[in-house]
Amino acid sequence: MYRDFYQLRERPFELNPVEQSIYLSETHQEAISLLKYGILADKGFLLLTGGVGTGKTTIINTVLSGINQNIKICLINNPSLTRDEFFQYLSKELGFVGIKNKIDFLGSFKKLLNEIKAEGGRVLLIIDEAQVLSVELFEEIRLLSNQEQGGGCLGIFFIGQPELQEKLSNPRLLPLRQRIGLKYHLEPLSDDDVWQYITFRIQRAGGVHSAIFDKSAVEYIGKVSKGNPRLINIICDQALITGYTQELQSIDIKVIKDALKDVCFPEETGLQVSEEDQTSSGGNITAWLLLSGAVFLSGLFFYALYKSGKLQPLFNLLNSYLQ
């Protein structure tokens, strides 16, 4: 819709960008380096947390693509499973056949670890959205690490939202916490990162003019998105649509505020409008309510005067004037 108007080769703010359009802030790069080290240095259990839309999946994909060693990866991205479902899923992902129960699985799993270790490889179990795991399943996962003989070939990677850290504080999970060799919490983008992020995505989309968004717009985007890359994408994409419909070559703060009206409800996206904007948007309603109240009270006042007969001289004067 707006690509030709803004001279773009593709939409710059897709939620799932191609690899060359992925922006890695200093925080993202630090997380990637640290987690890559944790995998290669056999730090055992790894933990990555961050809010929704902060780029956890991007980091994992980047980490895995940068490791050239022989690693067998098993990814669980929907861990709302019972214990039996968990072992069934792992069996399928690891290529086990004839697994009827947990005992069968543990035997096959131990054999696999020994074979991969002999080949100089590793097994990496990645659990995404780990905050939904039950305490019982956390314990089962911890016990899997006991299947290694001498260690060195099994890594377990927990990825989740910030509440994952609170869940791991459960006293029953103390043995698991003590095995976490490395953890990292992903922070939102800084104000400078937001500017660089938007510029980077526009340039990667073939934008001739990378400064489509002016300074006021970028600052406001950073404010309402709180540095969340996913929300930045949503806001910027809608702003380009709004700017196109208004035939504006430059996106300013007014366009951003207009675009936010068409995104979705604040409680669904986490977007928060500033107090001054709330005052501005609610100003007309407040003025209307005050005016209505004033008219209503005035009506009551004159009605009381009429019932008391105090307005009769005025009516007589008007009547004589009209005659």
Short mmCIF file of C-alpha atoms in Angstrom, two decimals, residues 77-315:
data_model
loop_
_atom_site.label_atom_id
_atom_site.label_comp_id
_atom_site.label_asym_id
_atom_site.label_seq_id
_atom_site.Cartn_x
_atom_site.Cartn_y
_atom_site.Cartn_z
CA ASN A 77 7.83 -24.20 22.25
CA ASN A 78 4.56 -25.21 23.88
CA PRO A 79 5.44 -26.75 27.24
CA SER A 80 1.89 -26.93 28.61
CA LEU A 81 2.25 -30.69 28.83
CA THR A 82 1.66 -33.45 31.31
CA ARG A 83 4.60 -35.61 32.30
CA ASP A 84 3.59 -38.41 29.91
CA GLU A 85 3.01 -35.94 27.05
CA PHE A 86 6.42 -34.41 27.72
CA PHE A 87 8.24 -37.72 27.33
CA GLN A 88 6.15 -38.65 24.29
CA TYR A 89 7.08 -35.36 22.64
CA LEU A 90 10.78 -35.76 23.41
CA SER A 91 10.71 -39.32 22.08
CA LYS A 92 9.26 -38.15 18.79
CA GLU A 93 11.69 -35.22 18.45
CA LEU A 94 14.71 -37.40 19.23
CA GLY A 95 13.62 -40.17 16.88
CA PHE A 96 12.99 -42.85 19.51
CA VAL A 97 10.68 -45.72 18.52
CA GLY A 98 8.83 -48.25 20.61
CA ILE A 99 8.71 -45.99 23.67
CA LYS A 100 5.89 -47.13 25.95
CA ASN A 101 6.77 -45.49 29.25
CA LYS A 102 9.28 -43.32 31.10
CA ILE A 103 11.63 -46.24 31.71
CA ASP A 104 11.86 -46.93 27.96
CA PHE A 105 12.53 -43.26 27.30
CA LEU A 106 15.31 -42.94 29.88
CA GLY A 107 17.05 -46.01 28.49
CA SER A 108 16.96 -44.65 24.94
CA PHE A 109 17.94 -41.17 26.08
CA LYS A 110 20.98 -42.40 27.99
CA LYS A 111 22.08 -44.44 24.98
CA LEU A 112 21.71 -41.40 22.70
CA LEU A 113 23.80 -39.22 25.02
CA ASN A 114 26.60 -41.79 25.09
CA GLU A 115 26.60 -42.08 21.28
CA ILE A 116 26.64 -38.32 20.69
CA LYS A 117 29.33 -37.79 23.31
CA ALA A 118 31.52 -40.41 21.61
CA GLU A 119 31.13 -38.46 18.37
CA GLY A 120 32.13 -35.20 20.03
CA GLY A 121 28.63 -33.75 19.69
CA ARG A 122 26.06 -32.34 22.07
CA VAL A 123 22.34 -32.44 22.77
CA LEU A 124 20.62 -29.12 23.45
CA LEU A 125 17.13 -29.17 24.92
CA ILE A 126 15.43 -25.78 24.47
CA ILE A 127 12.19 -25.04 26.34
CA ASP A 128 10.48 -21.85 25.18
CA GLU A 129 7.72 -20.17 27.22
CA ALA A 130 9.13 -22.06 30.20
CA GLN A 131 7.14 -19.94 32.65
CA VAL A 132 4.13 -22.21 32.03
CA LEU A 133 5.97 -25.37 33.12
CA SER A 134 4.70 -27.04 36.26
CA VAL A 135 7.02 -27.56 39.22
CA GLU A 136 6.78 -31.32 38.62
CA LEU A 137 7.92 -30.95 35.01
CA PHE A 138 10.81 -28.70 36.03
CA GLU A 139 11.94 -31.51 38.31
CA GLU A 140 11.64 -34.10 35.54
CA ILE A 141 13.78 -31.93 33.27
CA ARG A 142 16.41 -31.51 35.97
CA LEU A 143 16.56 -35.26 36.48
CA LEU A 144 17.26 -35.75 32.76
CA SER A 145 20.72 -34.28 33.34
CA ASN A 146 21.45 -37.21 35.67
CA GLN A 147 21.46 -39.51 32.63
CA GLU A 148 24.85 -38.19 31.56
CA GLN A 149 27.92 -40.16 32.48
CA GLY A 150 30.68 -37.69 33.21
CA GLY A 151 28.73 -34.78 31.75
CA GLY A 152 29.70 -32.58 28.85
CA CYS A 153 27.13 -33.29 26.17
CA LEU A 154 23.71 -32.20 27.47
CA GLY A 155 22.61 -28.58 27.67
CA ILE A 156 19.19 -27.44 28.88
CA PHE A 157 18.02 -23.97 27.90
CA PHE A 158 15.04 -22.29 29.57
CA ILE A 159 13.50 -19.29 27.79
CA GLY A 160 10.60 -17.35 29.23
CA GLN A 161 8.93 -14.19 30.35
CA PRO A 162 10.07 -12.37 33.54
CA GLU A 163 7.69 -14.38 35.74
CA LEU A 164 9.85 -17.43 35.01
CA GLN A 165 12.41 -16.16 37.53
CA GLU A 166 9.69 -15.88 40.16
CA LYS A 167 8.56 -19.42 39.42
CA LEU A 168 12.08 -20.75 39.80
CA SER A 169 12.21 -19.22 43.30
CA ASN A 170 9.97 -22.06 44.50
CA PRO A 171 11.81 -23.86 47.36
CA ARG A 172 11.20 -27.20 45.65
CA LEU A 173 13.29 -26.02 42.69
CA LEU A 174 16.40 -25.18 44.71
CA PRO A 175 18.37 -28.12 43.20
CA LEU A 176 17.53 -26.86 39.70
CA ARG A 177 18.45 -23.23 40.51
CA GLN A 178 21.82 -24.39 41.74
CA ARG A 179 22.49 -25.96 38.33
CA ILE A 180 21.80 -22.80 36.32
CA GLY A 181 25.29 -21.88 35.17
CA LEU A 182 24.36 -18.78 33.23
CA LYS A 183 21.36 -16.47 33.02
CA TYR A 184 20.53 -13.28 31.18
CA HIS A 185 17.56 -10.90 31.30
CA LEU A 186 16.84 -9.06 28.07
CA GLU A 187 16.15 -5.36 28.60
CA PRO A 188 14.04 -3.17 26.25
CA LEU A 189 15.71 -0.96 23.65
CA SER A 190 17.19 2.32 24.85
CA ASP A 191 16.15 5.66 23.31
CA ASP A 192 19.22 5.61 21.04
CA ASP A 193 18.47 2.00 20.07
CA VAL A 194 14.91 2.92 19.07
CA TRP A 195 16.22 5.54 16.64
CA GLN A 196 18.81 3.14 15.22
CA TYR A 197 16.28 0.33 15.05
CA ILE A 198 13.78 2.33 12.99
CA THR A 199 16.51 3.69 10.70
CA PHE A 200 18.01 0.23 10.24
CA ARG A 201 14.70 -1.38 9.28
CA ILE A 202 13.88 1.36 6.76
CA GLN A 203 17.31 1.11 5.15
CA ARG A 204 17.10 -2.69 4.94
CA ALA A 205 13.72 -2.28 3.22
CA GLY A 206 15.39 -0.20 0.50
CA GLY A 207 14.36 3.17 1.83
CA VAL A 208 16.07 6.05 0.01
CA HIS A 209 15.20 8.45 2.82
CA SER A 210 15.91 6.70 6.14
CA ALA A 211 14.57 9.68 8.12
CA ILE A 212 10.91 9.15 7.18
CA PHE A 213 10.15 9.45 10.91
CA ASP A 214 11.23 12.76 12.41
CA LYS A 215 12.78 13.16 15.85
CA SER A 216 9.52 13.93 17.65
CA ALA A 217 7.90 10.82 16.17
CA VAL A 218 10.77 8.52 17.15
CA GLU A 219 10.90 9.89 20.68
CA TYR A 220 7.16 9.35 21.09
CA ILE A 221 7.35 5.83 19.65
CA GLY A 222 10.05 4.98 22.16
CA LYS A 223 7.94 6.42 24.96
CA VAL A 224 4.70 4.57 24.28
CA SER A 225 6.36 1.29 23.24
CA LYS A 226 8.77 1.36 26.18
CA GLY A 227 11.49 0.11 23.84
CA ASN A 228 9.66 -3.09 22.91
CA PRO A 229 10.67 -4.07 19.33
CA ARG A 230 7.38 -5.80 18.54
CA LEU A 231 5.33 -2.79 19.59
CA ILE A 232 7.67 -0.50 17.67
CA ASN A 233 6.97 -2.56 14.54
CA ILE A 234 3.20 -2.36 15.07
CA ILE A 235 3.25 1.40 15.66
CA CYS A 236 5.60 2.21 12.76
CA ASP A 237 3.71 0.06 10.27
CA GLN A 238 0.41 1.71 11.16
CA ALA A 239 2.05 5.15 11.08
CA LEU A 240 3.24 4.55 7.51
CA ILE A 241 -0.30 3.59 6.53
CA THR A 242 -1.67 6.72 8.22
CA GLY A 243 0.99 8.91 6.61
CA TYR A 244 0.24 7.42 3.19
CA THR A 245 -3.49 8.06 3.50
CA GLN A 246 -2.73 11.68 4.45
CA GLU A 247 -0.09 11.96 1.68
CA LEU A 248 2.66 12.97 4.11
CA GLN A 249 6.27 12.32 3.17
CA SER A 250 7.43 12.86 6.75
CA ILE A 251 5.97 11.17 9.82
CA ASP A 252 5.75 13.43 12.87
CA ILE A 253 4.33 12.98 16.36
CA LYS A 254 0.82 13.93 15.25
CA VAL A 255 0.78 11.08 12.72
CA ILE A 256 1.94 8.66 15.43
CA LYS A 257 -0.89 9.74 17.72
CA ASP A 258 -3.39 9.35 14.87
CA ALA A 259 -1.96 5.91 14.08
CA LEU A 260 -2.24 4.75 17.69
CA LYS A 261 -6.00 5.22 17.52
CA ASP A 262 -6.12 2.48 14.87
CA VAL A 263 -3.72 -0.01 16.44
CA CYS A 264 -5.80 -1.73 19.13
CA PHE A 265 -6.78 -1.33 22.74
CA PRO A 266 -3.95 -0.19 25.05
CA GLU A 267 -4.58 -3.05 27.49
CA GLU A 268 -4.02 -5.54 24.67
CA THR A 269 -0.75 -4.09 23.39
CA GLY A 270 0.78 -2.58 26.50
CA LEU A 271 0.71 0.85 24.86
CA GLN A 272 0.22 3.67 27.32
CA VAL A 273 -0.70 7.18 26.31
CA SER A 274 0.91 9.97 28.29
CA GLU A 275 -1.07 11.99 30.84
CA GLU A 276 -1.02 15.09 28.66
CA ASP A 277 -2.48 13.09 25.75
CA GLN A 278 -5.14 11.66 28.01
CA THR A 279 -5.99 15.21 29.08
CA SER A 280 -6.09 16.36 25.47
CA SER A 281 -8.17 13.46 24.20
CA GLY A 282 -10.56 13.75 27.12
CA GLY A 283 -10.77 17.55 27.02
CA ASN A 284 -13.78 17.72 24.72
CA ILE A 285 -15.69 15.21 26.80
CA THR A 286 -14.91 17.06 30.01
CA ALA A 287 -15.98 20.41 28.52
CA TRP A 288 -19.22 18.86 27.25
CA LEU A 289 -20.02 17.43 30.67
CA LEU A 290 -19.34 20.76 32.38
CA LEU A 291 -21.53 22.63 29.91
CA SER A 292 -24.35 20.12 30.28
CA GLY A 293 -24.15 20.40 34.05
CA ALA A 294 -24.24 24.18 33.89
CA VAL A 295 -27.32 24.17 31.63
CA PHE A 296 -29.07 21.67 33.90
CA LEU A 297 -28.40 23.69 37.05
CA SER A 298 -29.46 26.90 35.33
CA GLY A 299 -32.72 25.25 34.34
CA LEU A 300 -33.37 24.17 37.93
CA PHE A 301 -32.62 27.69 39.17
CA PHE A 302 -35.07 29.39 36.81
CA TYR A 303 -37.72 26.75 37.45
CA ALA A 304 -37.46 27.43 41.18
CA LEU A 305 -37.84 31.15 40.57
CA TYR A 306 -40.86 30.53 38.36
CA LYS A 307 -42.59 28.36 40.97
CA SER A 308 -41.96 30.99 43.64
CA GLY A 309 -43.60 33.69 41.50
CA LYS A 310 -40.52 35.87 41.49
CA LEU A 311 -40.37 35.84 37.69
CA GLN A 312 -43.97 37.12 37.29
CA PRO A 313 -42.95 40.83 37.07
CA LEU A 314 -40.50 39.96 34.30
CA PHE A 315 -43.20 38.08 32.39
#
